Tab-separated table of C-alpha atoms and ligand atoms in Angstrom:
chain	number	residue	atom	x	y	z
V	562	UNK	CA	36.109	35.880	-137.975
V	563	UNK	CA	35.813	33.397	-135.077
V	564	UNK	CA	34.292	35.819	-131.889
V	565	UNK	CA	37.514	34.854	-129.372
V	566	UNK	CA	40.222	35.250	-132.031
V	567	UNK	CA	38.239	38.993	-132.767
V	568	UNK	CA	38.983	39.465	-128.906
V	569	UNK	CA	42.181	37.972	-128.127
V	570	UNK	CA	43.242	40.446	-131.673
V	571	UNK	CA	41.357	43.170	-129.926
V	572	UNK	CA	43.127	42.910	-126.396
V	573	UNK	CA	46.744	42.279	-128.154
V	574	UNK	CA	45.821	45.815	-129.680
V	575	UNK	CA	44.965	47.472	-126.324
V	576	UNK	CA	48.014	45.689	-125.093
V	577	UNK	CA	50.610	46.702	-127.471
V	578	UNK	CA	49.144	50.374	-127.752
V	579	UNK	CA	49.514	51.335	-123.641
V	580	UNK	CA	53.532	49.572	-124.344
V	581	UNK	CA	53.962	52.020	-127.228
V	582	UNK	CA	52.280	54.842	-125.475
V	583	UNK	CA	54.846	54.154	-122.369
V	584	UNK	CA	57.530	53.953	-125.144
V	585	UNK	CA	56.797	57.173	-126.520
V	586	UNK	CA	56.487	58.955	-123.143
V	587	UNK	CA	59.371	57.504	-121.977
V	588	UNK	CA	61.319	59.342	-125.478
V	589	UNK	CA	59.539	62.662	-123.945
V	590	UNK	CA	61.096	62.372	-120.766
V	591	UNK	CA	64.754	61.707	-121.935
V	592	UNK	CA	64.246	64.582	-124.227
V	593	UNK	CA	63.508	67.003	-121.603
V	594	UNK	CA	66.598	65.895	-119.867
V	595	UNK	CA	68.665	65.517	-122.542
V	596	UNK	CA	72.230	66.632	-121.687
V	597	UNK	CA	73.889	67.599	-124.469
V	598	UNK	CA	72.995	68.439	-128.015
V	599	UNK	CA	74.829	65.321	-129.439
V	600	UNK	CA	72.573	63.611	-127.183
V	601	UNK	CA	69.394	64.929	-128.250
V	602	UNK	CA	70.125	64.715	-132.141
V	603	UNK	CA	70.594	60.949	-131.247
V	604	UNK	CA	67.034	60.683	-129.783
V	605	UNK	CA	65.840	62.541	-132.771
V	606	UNK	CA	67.476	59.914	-134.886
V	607	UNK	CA	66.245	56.916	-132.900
V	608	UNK	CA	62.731	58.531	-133.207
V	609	UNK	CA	62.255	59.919	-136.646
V	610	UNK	CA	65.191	58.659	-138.830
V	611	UNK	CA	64.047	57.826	-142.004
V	612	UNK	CA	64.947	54.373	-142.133
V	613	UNK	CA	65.011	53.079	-138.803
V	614	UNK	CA	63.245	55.372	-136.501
V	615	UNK	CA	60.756	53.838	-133.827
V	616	UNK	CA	57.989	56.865	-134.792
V	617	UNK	CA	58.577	56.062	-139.009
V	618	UNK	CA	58.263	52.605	-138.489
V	619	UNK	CA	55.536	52.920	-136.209
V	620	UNK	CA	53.348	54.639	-138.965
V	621	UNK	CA	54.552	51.947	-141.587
V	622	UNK	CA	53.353	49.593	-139.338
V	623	UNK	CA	49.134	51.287	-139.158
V	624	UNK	CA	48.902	49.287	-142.675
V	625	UNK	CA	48.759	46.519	-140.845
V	626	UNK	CA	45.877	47.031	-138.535
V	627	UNK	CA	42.308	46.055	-138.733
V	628	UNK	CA	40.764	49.533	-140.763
V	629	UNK	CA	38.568	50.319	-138.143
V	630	UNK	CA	41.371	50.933	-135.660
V	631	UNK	CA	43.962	52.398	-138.202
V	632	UNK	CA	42.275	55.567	-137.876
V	633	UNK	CA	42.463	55.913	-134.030
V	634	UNK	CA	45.927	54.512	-134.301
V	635	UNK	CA	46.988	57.158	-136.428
V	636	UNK	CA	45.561	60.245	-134.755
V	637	UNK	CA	47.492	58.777	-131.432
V	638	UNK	CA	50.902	58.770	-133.856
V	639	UNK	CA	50.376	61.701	-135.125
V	640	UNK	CA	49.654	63.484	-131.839
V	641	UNK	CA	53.009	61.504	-130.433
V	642	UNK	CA	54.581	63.121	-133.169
V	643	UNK	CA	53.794	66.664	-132.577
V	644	UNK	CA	54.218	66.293	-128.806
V	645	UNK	CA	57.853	65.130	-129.730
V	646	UNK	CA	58.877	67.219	-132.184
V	647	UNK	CA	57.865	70.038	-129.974
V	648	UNK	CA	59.626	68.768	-127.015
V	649	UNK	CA	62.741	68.089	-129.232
V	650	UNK	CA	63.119	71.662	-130.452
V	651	UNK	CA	62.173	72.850	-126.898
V	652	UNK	CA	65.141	70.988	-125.592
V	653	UNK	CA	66.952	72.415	-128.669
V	654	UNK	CA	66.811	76.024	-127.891
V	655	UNK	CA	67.527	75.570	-123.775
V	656	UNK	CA	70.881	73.393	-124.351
V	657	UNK	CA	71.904	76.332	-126.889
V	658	UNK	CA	72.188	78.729	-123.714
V	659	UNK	CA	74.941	77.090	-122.150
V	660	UNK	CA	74.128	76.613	-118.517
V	661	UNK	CA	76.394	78.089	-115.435
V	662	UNK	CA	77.581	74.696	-115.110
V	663	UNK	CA	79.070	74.217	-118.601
V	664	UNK	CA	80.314	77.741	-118.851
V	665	UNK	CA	82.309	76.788	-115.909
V	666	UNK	CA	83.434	73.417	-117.378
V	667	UNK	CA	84.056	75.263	-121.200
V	668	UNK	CA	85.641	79.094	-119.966
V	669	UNK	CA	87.315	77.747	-117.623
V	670	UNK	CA	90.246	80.259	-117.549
V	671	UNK	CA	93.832	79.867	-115.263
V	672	UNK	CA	95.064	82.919	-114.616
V	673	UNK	CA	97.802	81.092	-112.791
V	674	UNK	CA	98.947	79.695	-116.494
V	675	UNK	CA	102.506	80.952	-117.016
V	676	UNK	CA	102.754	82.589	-120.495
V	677	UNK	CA	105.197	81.517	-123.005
V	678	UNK	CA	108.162	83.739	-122.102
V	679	UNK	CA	108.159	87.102	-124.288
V	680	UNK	CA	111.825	87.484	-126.080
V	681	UNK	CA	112.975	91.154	-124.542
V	682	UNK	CA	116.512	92.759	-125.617
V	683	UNK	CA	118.209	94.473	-122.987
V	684	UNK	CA	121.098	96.602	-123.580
V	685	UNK	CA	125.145	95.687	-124.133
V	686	UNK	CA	127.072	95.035	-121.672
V	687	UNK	CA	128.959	97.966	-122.499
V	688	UNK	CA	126.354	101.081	-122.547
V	689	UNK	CA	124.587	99.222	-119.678
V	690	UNK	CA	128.399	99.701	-117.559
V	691	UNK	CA	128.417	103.313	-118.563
V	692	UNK	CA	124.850	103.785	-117.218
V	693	UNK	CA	125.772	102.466	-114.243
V	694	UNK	CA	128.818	104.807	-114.083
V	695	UNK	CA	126.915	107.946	-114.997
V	696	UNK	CA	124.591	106.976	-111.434
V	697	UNK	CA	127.603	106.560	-109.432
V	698	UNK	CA	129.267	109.767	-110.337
V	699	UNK	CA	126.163	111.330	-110.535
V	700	UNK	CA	125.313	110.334	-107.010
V	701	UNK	CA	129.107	112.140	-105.753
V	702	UNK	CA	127.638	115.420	-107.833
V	703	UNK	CA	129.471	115.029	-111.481
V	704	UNK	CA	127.601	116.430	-114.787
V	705	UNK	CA	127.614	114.212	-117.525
V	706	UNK	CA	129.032	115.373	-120.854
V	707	UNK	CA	129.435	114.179	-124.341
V	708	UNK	CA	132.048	115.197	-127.139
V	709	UNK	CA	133.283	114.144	-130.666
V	710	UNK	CA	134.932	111.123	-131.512
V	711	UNK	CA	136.713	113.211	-134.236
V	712	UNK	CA	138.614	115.028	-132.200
V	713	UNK	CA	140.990	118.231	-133.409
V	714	UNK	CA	144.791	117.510	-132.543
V	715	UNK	CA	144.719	120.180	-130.809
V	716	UNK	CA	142.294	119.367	-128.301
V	717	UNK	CA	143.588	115.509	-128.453
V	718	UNK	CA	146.975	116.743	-128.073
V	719	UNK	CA	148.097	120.188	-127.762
V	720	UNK	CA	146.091	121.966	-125.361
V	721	UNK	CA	146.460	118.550	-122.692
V	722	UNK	CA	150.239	119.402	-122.365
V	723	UNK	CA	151.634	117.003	-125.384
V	724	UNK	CA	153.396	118.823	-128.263
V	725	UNK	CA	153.971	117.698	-131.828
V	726	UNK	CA	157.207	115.950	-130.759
V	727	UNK	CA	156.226	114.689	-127.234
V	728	UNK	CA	156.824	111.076	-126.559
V	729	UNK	CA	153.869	110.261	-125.529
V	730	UNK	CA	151.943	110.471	-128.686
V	731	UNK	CA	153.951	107.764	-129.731
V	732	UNK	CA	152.250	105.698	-127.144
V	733	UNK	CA	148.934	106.186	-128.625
V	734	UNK	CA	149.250	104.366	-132.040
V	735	UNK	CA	146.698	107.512	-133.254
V	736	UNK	CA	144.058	107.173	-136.751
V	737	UNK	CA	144.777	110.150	-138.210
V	738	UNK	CA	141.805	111.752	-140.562
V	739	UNK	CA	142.912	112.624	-143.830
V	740	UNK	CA	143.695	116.175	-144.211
V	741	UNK	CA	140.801	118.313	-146.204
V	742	UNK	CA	142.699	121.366	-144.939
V	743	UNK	CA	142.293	123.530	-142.383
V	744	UNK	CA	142.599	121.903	-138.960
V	745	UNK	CA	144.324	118.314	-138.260
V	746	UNK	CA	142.070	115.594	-136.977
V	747	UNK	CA	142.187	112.598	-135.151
V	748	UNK	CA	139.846	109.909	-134.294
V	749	UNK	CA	140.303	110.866	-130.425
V	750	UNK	CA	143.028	108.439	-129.084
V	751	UNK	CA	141.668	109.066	-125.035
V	752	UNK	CA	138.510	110.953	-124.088
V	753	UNK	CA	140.961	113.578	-121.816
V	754	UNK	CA	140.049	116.280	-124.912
V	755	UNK	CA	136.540	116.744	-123.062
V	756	UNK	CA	138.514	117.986	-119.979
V	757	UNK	CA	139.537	121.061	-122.836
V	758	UNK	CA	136.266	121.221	-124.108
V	759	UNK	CA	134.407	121.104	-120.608
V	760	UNK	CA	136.978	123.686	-119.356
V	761	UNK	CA	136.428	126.281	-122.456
V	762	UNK	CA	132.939	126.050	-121.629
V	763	UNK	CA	132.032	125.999	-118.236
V	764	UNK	CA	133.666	128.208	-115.184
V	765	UNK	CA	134.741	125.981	-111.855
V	766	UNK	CA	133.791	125.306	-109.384
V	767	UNK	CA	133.529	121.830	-111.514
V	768	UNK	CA	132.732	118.093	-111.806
V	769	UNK	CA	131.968	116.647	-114.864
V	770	UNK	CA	132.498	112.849	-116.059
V	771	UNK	CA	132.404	112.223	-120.271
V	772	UNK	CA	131.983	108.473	-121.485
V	773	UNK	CA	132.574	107.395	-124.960
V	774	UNK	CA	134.980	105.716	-127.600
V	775	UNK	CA	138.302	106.624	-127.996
V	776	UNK	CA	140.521	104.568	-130.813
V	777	UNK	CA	143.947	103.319	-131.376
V	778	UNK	CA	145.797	101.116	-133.329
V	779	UNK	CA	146.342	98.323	-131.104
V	780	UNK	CA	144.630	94.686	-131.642
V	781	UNK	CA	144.947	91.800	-128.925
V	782	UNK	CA	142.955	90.060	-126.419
V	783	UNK	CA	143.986	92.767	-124.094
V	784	UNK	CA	143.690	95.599	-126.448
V	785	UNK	CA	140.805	96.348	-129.550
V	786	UNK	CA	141.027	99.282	-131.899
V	787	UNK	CA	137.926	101.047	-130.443
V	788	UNK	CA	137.486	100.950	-126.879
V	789	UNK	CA	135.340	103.172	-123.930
V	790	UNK	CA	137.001	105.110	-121.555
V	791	UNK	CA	135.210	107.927	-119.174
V	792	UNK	CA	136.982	110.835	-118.515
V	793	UNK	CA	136.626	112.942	-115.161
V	794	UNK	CA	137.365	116.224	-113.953
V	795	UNK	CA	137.103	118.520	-110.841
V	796	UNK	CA	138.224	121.709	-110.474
V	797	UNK	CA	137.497	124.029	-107.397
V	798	UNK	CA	139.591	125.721	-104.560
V	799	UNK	CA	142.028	123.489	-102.632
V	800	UNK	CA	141.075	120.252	-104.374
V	801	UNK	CA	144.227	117.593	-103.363
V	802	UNK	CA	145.049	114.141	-103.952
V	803	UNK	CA	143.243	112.984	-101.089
V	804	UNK	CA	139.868	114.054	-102.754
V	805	UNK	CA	141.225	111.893	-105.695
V	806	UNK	CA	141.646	109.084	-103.821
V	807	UNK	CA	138.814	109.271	-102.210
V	808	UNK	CA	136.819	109.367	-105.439
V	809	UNK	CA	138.765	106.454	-107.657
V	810	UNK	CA	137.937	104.422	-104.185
V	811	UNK	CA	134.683	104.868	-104.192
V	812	UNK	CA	134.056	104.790	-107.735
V	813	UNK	CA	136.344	101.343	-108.100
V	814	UNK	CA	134.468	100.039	-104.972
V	815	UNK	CA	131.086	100.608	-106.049
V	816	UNK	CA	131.641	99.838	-109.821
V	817	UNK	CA	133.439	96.565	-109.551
V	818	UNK	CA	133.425	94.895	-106.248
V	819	UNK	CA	133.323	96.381	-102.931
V	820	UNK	CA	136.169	93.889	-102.202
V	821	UNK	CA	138.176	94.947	-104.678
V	822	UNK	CA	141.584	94.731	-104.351
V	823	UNK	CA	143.255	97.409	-105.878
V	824	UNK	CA	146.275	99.492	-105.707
V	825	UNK	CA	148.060	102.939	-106.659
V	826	UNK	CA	151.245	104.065	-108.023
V	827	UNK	CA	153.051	107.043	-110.001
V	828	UNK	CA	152.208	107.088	-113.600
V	829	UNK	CA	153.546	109.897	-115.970
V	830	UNK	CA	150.955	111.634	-118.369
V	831	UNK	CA	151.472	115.320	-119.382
V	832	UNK	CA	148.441	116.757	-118.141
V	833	UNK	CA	148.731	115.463	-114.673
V	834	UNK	CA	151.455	116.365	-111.894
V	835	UNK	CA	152.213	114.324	-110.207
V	836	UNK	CA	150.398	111.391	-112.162
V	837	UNK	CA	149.145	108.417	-110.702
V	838	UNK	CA	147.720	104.800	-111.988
V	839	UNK	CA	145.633	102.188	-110.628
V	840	UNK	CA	145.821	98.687	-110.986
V	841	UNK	CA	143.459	96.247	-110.142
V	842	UNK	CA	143.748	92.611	-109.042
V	843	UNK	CA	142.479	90.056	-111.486
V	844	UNK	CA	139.623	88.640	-109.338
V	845	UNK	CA	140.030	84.943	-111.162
V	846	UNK	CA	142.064	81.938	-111.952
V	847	UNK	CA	145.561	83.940	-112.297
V	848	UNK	CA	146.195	81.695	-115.451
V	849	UNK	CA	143.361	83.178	-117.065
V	850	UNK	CA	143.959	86.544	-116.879
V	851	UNK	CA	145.898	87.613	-120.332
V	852	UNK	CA	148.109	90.593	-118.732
V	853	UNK	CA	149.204	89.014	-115.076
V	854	UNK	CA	147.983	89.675	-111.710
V	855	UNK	CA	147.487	93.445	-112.281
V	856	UNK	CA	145.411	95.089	-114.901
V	857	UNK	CA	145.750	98.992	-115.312
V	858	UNK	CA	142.568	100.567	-115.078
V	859	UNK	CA	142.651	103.840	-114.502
V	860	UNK	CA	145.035	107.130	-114.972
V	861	UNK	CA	144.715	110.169	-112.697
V	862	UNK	CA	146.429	112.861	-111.165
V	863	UNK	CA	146.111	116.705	-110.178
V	864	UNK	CA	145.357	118.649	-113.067
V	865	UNK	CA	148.705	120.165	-114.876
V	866	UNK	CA	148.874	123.842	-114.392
V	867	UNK	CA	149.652	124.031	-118.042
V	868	UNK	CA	145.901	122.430	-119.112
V	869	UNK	CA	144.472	124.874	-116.947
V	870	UNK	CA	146.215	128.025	-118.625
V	871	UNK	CA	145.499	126.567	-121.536
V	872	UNK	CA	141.777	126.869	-120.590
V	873	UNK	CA	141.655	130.249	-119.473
V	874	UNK	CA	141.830	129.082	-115.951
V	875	UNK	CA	143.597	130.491	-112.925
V	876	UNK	CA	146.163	127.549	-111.536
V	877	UNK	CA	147.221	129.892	-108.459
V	878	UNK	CA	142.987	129.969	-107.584
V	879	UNK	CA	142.072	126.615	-108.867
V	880	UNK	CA	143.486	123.293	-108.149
V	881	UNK	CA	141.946	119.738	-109.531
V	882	UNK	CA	142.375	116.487	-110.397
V	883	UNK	CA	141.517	114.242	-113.390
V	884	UNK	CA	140.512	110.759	-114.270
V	885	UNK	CA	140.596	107.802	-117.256
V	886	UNK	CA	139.078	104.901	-116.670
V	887	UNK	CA	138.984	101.858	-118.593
V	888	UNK	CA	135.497	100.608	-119.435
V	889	UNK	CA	136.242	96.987	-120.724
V	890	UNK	CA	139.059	96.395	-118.273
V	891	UNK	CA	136.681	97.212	-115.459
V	892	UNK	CA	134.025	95.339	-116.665
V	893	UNK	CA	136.413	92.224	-117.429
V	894	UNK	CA	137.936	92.401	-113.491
V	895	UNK	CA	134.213	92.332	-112.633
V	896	UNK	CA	133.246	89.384	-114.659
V	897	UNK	CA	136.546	87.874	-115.443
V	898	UNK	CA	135.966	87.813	-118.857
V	899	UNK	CA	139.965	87.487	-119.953
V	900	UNK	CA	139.406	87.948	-123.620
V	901	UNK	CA	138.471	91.747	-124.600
V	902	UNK	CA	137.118	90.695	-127.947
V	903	UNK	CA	134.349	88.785	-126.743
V	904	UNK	CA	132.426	92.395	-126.152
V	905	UNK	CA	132.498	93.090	-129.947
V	906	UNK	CA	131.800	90.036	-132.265
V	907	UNK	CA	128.366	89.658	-131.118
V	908	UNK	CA	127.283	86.049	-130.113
V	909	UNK	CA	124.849	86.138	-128.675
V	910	UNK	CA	125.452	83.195	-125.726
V	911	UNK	CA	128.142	85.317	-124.518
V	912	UNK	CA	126.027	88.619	-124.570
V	913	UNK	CA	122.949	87.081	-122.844
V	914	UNK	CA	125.094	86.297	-119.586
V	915	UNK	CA	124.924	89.673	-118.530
I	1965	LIG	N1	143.994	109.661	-121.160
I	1965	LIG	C1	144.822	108.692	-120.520
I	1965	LIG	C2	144.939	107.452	-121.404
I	1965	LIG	O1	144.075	107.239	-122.224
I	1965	LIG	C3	144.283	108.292	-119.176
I	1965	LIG	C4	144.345	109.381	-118.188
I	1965	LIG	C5	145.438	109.497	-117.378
I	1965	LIG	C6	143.327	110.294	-118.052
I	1965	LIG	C7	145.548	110.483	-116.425
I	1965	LIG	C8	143.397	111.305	-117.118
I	1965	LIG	C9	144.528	111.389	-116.305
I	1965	LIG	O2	142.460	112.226	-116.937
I	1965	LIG	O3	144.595	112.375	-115.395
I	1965	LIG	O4	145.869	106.726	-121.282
């Protein structure tokens, strides 16, 4: 071989070894600040990938060296090699233990974030009234009580001042329960029995209000076969009509709207004397209301002397009045909801309103 090609060979060596060390120490420094793991598996692939990878094809390439230097060559590769393979798995293991600064980028968590709403039920319109009613009263002193909806005729009827052939029963289109014998029943046509019941139990002084369902046979948009009504009744010494008023005012005004318009008048029922009724203004469009300007919403009166001696009560000591409200016709004044059925079939768009 001619002595300056031997050289200019020699120096082209020298040459193209410091460029390839520089190449691979510039692969060790992106290594060490390799970002991500998708990153550094690309490095890894540009280095040692089977096919193309600058490291593999670097070693294919020692066959083409003069012998003498394919032996330095290769020690250099293979120490290149190690160094990187090392570094890579280095690198490896730190960007598995995610820095403060990712955490913060990948956890991020917003507490602000609304939630997707959670679906909650809430009670009827109806039971959710009657709660409200048992605070008021309950508030002005009343106990709350609770009786049968199967009600004896006697307490339904009888003992409240209305005999077998008493008008008035006619009024109250009454279920009857089919006689098994012994005593007649009703399904109870007014909750007034409980004013029997609370009587035969409990000695006045006395308040007591009893919600529930009372049932006729009556169907239109005004009237529905079951229906709530709460009774109320206070007995003491020298109760008068004034302490009625006082307490249908208060209960109207607090239950319905304190601008209620509302108004009283005589009313006959047996177990009152004298009896009184209130009506109360329809609070909407007058053409919308099914029954006219006035609704009846409540009977009252002072206790008949009759219904007390019936109870084993003293009328020349004790004095009192009593009370039946409507609970649909109250709540419909309130809402003007002019169609009674709407509280019973159960859609739900009307029932989530309220
Ligand atoms: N029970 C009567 C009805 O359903 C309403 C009523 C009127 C109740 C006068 C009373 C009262 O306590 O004193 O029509």
């Amino acid at each position: 071989m001619h002595e300056s090609f031997r050289i200019e060979q020699e120096r082209g060596y020298y040459v193209c070894r410091m460029t390839q060390e520089n190449a691979w120490a510039a692969f060790a420094e992106r290594i060490t600040h390799a970002g991500t793991l998708p990153e550094l598996n690309e490095l890894e692939q540009a280095i040692f990938s089977r096919k193309s990878g600058a490291l593999t094809l670097a070693l294919k390439g020692l066959t083409g060296l003069p012998p003498e230097k394919i032996k330095e060559a290769a020690r250099d590769l293979n120490e290149w090699k190690q160094k990187l393979a090392t570094a890579l798995e280095e690198r490896r293991k730190a960007l598995a233990i995610p820095s403060d600064a990712a955490l913060r980028e990948q956890d991020r968590l917003d507490v602000t974030l609304d939630l997707p709403e959670r679906e909650r039920g809430h009670l009827h319109l109806i039971p959710e009234f009657i709660r409200q009613v048992e605070e008021v009263f309950g508030r002005m002193g009343f106990a709350i009580a609770e009786g049968p909806e199967v009600e004896t005729e006697e307490n339904n009827f009888n003992l409240l001042n209305i005999p077998e052939d008493h008008p008035a029963r006619d009024a109250q289109d009454t279920f009857w329960i089919k006689p098994t014998g012994g005593e007649r029943l009703v399904l109870r046509t007014q909750t007034s029995p409980m004013q029997i019941r609370y009587m035969q139990t409990h000695k006045p002084p006395l308040r007591v209000i009893a919600p529930g369902k009372v049932y006729r046979k009556d169907s239109d948009a005004t009237h529905s076969p079951m229906f709530h009504q709460f009774e109320g009744l206070v007995v003491g010494e020298d109760i008068t009509l004034a302490n009625m008023k006082a307490v249908m005012t208060t209960a109207i005004r607090t239950l319905v709207s304190p601008d209620a318009v509302f108004r009283f008048r005589t009313g006959f029922f047996p177990f009152v004397e004298p009896g009184l009724e209130v009506d109360m203004r329809w609070q909407g469009d007058d053409a919308q209301s099914r029954e006219g300007k006035w609704l009846e919403i409540v009977g009252c009166g002072m206790v008949h002397p009759n219904v007390l001696r019936n109870c084993g009560i003293d009328p020349k000591k004790w004095s009192g009045f009593a009370f039946g409200f409507g609970v649909e016709r109250m709540i419909m004044i309130k809402h003007q909801i002019p169609d009674l059925r709407a509280f019973f079939q159960g859609d739900l768009r009307f029932l989530r309103q309220f």
